[in-house]
Amino acid sequence: MFLEPHFKGQRSGWIEVICGSMFSGKTEELIRRLKRAKIANQRVEIFKPKFDTRYDESKVVSHDSNHVLSTPVENARRLLELAKGVNVVGVDEAQFFDRELPEVCQELALRGVRVIAAGLDMDFRGQPFGPMPHLLAVSEYITKVHAICQHCGNLATHSFRLAHDEGTLMLGEKDVYEARCRTCYNMGNILNLKEEDNNKAGL
Ligand code: ZN
């Protein structure tokens, strides 16, 4: 459970990151934090990268349809203009933002803003995703949430892509990705490689 630091004197800003695999409840956790800040009458704004239009242009929609209104933005730098006078800035799908996101979040925190960013820590190849590693390094608080492995029921940390398709920017649904633990993720990759070898050999 995340506990906010206690304020002593002047209010200062900070960065929180919620990371994990697909289906781990990152957006739900982001929304939970933002809703509580709203109840306390804080000015809350949520931003997401413009091209993520899977569901609704104007909403951060988590998979259980628990939504909060949000603004799609073209790039990280736009947050500095749009977040003027805002107490809490939520950033959803942070992994799809450009490399300037960590710098922008730090600038907002220096202004006294509480920044809460949610994003995938790894892509489907198991590599650190976009600006996330840098953002994690410069943040004050990190929460890694876990999905449940769809194969064995252990805690899942990896997003396994079922479809054979190149490019990291494929937006996910349940028929394209599976949440997997390290072992089942690795097993899946080995089986895929064998399948590719067999195809090449014409078997
Ligand atoms: Zn597993």
mmCIF file of N, CA, C and O in Angstrom, residues 4 15 19 21 52 56 59 67 72 79 96 118 131-133 143 146 152 168-169 173 183-184 195-196 200 203:
data_model
loop_
_atom_site.group_PDB
_atom_site.id
_atom_site.type_symbol
_atom_site.label_atom_id
_atom_site.label_comp_id
_atom_site.label_asym_id
_atom_site.label_seq_id
_atom_site.Cartn_x
_atom_site.Cartn_y
_atom_site.Cartn_z
ATOM 1 N N GLU A 4 1.415 8.352 1.290
ATOM 2 C CA GLU A 4 1.971 9.653 0.912
ATOM 3 C C GLU A 4 2.837 10.192 2.041
ATOM 4 O O GLU A 4 2.546 9.970 3.208
ATOM 5 N N ILE A 15 7.770 12.705 -7.653
ATOM 6 C CA ILE A 15 7.354 11.812 -8.746
ATOM 7 C C ILE A 15 7.083 10.412 -8.194
ATOM 8 O O ILE A 15 7.916 9.855 -7.479
ATOM 9 N N CYS A 19 4.504 0.867 -12.083
ATOM 10 C CA CYS A 19 4.932 0.104 -13.260
ATOM 11 C C CYS A 19 4.583 -1.374 -13.095
ATOM 12 O O CYS A 19 4.242 -1.834 -12.009
ATOM 13 N N SER A 21 3.629 -5.260 -15.704
ATOM 14 C CA SER A 21 3.317 -5.843 -17.010
ATOM 15 C C SER A 21 1.892 -5.456 -17.413
ATOM 16 O O SER A 21 1.201 -4.729 -16.689
ATOM 17 N N ASP A 52 -2.579 6.796 -28.444
ATOM 18 C CA ASP A 52 -3.225 5.664 -27.781
ATOM 19 C C ASP A 52 -4.733 5.868 -27.773
ATOM 20 O O ASP A 52 -5.300 6.400 -26.855
ATOM 21 N N ASP A 56 -11.187 5.494 -25.806
ATOM 22 C CA ASP A 56 -11.906 6.749 -25.852
ATOM 23 C C ASP A 56 -10.886 7.883 -25.845
ATOM 24 O O ASP A 56 -9.999 7.923 -25.012
ATOM 25 N N LYS A 59 -10.694 9.946 -22.319
ATOM 26 C CA LYS A 59 -10.715 9.301 -21.014
ATOM 27 C C LYS A 59 -9.518 8.394 -20.819
ATOM 28 O O LYS A 59 -9.048 7.775 -21.760
ATOM 29 N N HIS A 67 -13.218 4.877 -15.228
ATOM 30 C CA HIS A 67 -12.494 5.882 -15.994
ATOM 31 C C HIS A 67 -12.409 7.254 -15.334
ATOM 32 O O HIS A 67 -13.186 7.591 -14.464
ATOM 33 N N PRO A 72 -5.369 13.878 -24.292
ATOM 34 C CA PRO A 72 -4.298 13.310 -25.114
ATOM 35 C C PRO A 72 -3.318 14.416 -25.514
ATOM 36 O O PRO A 72 -3.749 15.500 -25.903
ATOM 37 N N LEU A 79 3.115 18.962 -21.525
ATOM 38 C CA LEU A 79 2.616 18.865 -20.148
ATOM 39 C C LEU A 79 2.948 20.124 -19.361
ATOM 40 O O LEU A 79 2.191 20.544 -18.492
ATOM 41 N N PHE A 96 4.928 5.142 -23.682
ATOM 42 C CA PHE A 96 4.798 5.602 -25.070
ATOM 43 C C PHE A 96 5.190 7.060 -25.263
ATOM 44 O O PHE A 96 5.170 7.572 -26.380
ATOM 45 N N ALA A 118 2.038 6.145 -14.746
ATOM 46 C CA ALA A 118 1.827 4.697 -14.829
ATOM 47 C C ALA A 118 2.286 4.209 -16.191
ATOM 48 O O ALA A 118 2.013 4.854 -17.203
ATOM 49 N N PRO A 131 10.900 5.716 -22.115
ATOM 50 C CA PRO A 131 11.494 6.574 -21.079
ATOM 51 C C PRO A 131 11.369 5.985 -19.669
ATOM 52 O O PRO A 131 11.791 6.612 -18.703
ATOM 53 N N MET A 132 10.786 4.783 -19.528
ATOM 54 C CA MET A 132 10.496 4.249 -18.181
ATOM 55 C C MET A 132 11.732 4.045 -17.304
ATOM 56 O O MET A 132 11.711 4.418 -16.128
ATOM 57 N N PRO A 133 12.828 3.428 -17.816
ATOM 58 C CA PRO A 133 13.974 3.219 -16.913
ATOM 59 C C PRO A 133 14.513 4.521 -16.340
ATOM 60 O O PRO A 133 14.816 4.591 -15.149
ATOM 61 N N THR A 143 6.065 1.901 -7.362
ATOM 62 C CA THR A 143 5.231 0.758 -7.010
ATOM 63 C C THR A 143 5.222 -0.182 -8.209
ATOM 64 O O THR A 143 4.823 0.212 -9.300
ATOM 65 N N HIS A 146 1.728 -6.378 -10.035
ATOM 66 C CA HIS A 146 1.892 -7.644 -10.748
ATOM 67 C C HIS A 146 0.557 -8.157 -11.272
ATOM 68 O O HIS A 146 -0.469 -7.976 -10.626
ATOM 69 N N CYS A 152 0.508 -20.445 -15.054
ATOM 70 C CA CYS A 152 0.770 -21.203 -13.827
ATOM 71 C C CYS A 152 0.207 -20.566 -12.572
ATOM 72 O O CYS A 152 0.212 -21.182 -11.503
ATOM 73 N N THR A 168 7.172 -2.553 -31.640
ATOM 74 C CA THR A 168 6.812 -2.530 -30.219
ATOM 75 C C THR A 168 5.480 -1.839 -29.989
ATOM 76 O O THR A 168 4.863 -2.002 -28.964
ATOM 77 N N LEU A 169 5.014 -1.063 -30.972
ATOM 78 C CA LEU A 169 3.868 -0.189 -30.731
ATOM 79 C C LEU A 169 2.505 -0.837 -30.963
ATOM 80 O O LEU A 169 1.513 -0.164 -31.070
ATOM 81 N N GLU A 173 -4.477 -6.166 -26.442
ATOM 82 C CA GLU A 173 -5.728 -6.692 -25.941
ATOM 83 C C GLU A 173 -5.453 -8.100 -25.461
ATOM 84 O O GLU A 173 -4.368 -8.644 -25.657
ATOM 85 N N THR A 183 9.396 -17.576 -15.776
ATOM 86 C CA THR A 183 9.627 -18.927 -16.314
ATOM 87 C C THR A 183 8.735 -19.204 -17.522
ATOM 88 O O THR A 183 9.215 -19.675 -18.557
ATOM 89 N N CYS A 184 7.433 -18.888 -17.400
ATOM 90 C CA CYS A 184 6.509 -19.172 -18.511
ATOM 91 C C CYS A 184 6.775 -18.249 -19.704
ATOM 92 O O CYS A 184 6.596 -18.649 -20.858
ATOM 93 N N GLU A 195 9.615 -23.107 -33.162
ATOM 94 C CA GLU A 195 8.596 -23.084 -34.221
ATOM 95 C C GLU A 195 9.154 -22.383 -35.462
ATOM 96 O O GLU A 195 8.987 -22.861 -36.585
ATOM 97 N N GLU A 196 9.861 -21.251 -35.236
ATOM 98 C CA GLU A 196 10.457 -20.513 -36.351
ATOM 99 C C GLU A 196 11.483 -21.370 -37.069
ATOM 100 O O GLU A 196 11.546 -21.393 -38.297
ATOM 101 N N LYS A 200 11.458 -22.579 -40.936
ATOM 102 C CA LYS A 200 12.568 -22.328 -41.873
ATOM 103 C C LYS A 200 13.040 -23.624 -42.519
ATOM 104 O O LYS A 200 13.400 -23.661 -43.687
ATOM 105 N N LEU A 203 9.601 -27.890 -41.915
ATOM 106 C CA LEU A 203 9.026 -29.047 -41.216
ATOM 107 C C LEU A 203 7.534 -28.816 -40.900
ATOM 108 O O LEU A 203 7.112 -27.710 -40.728
#
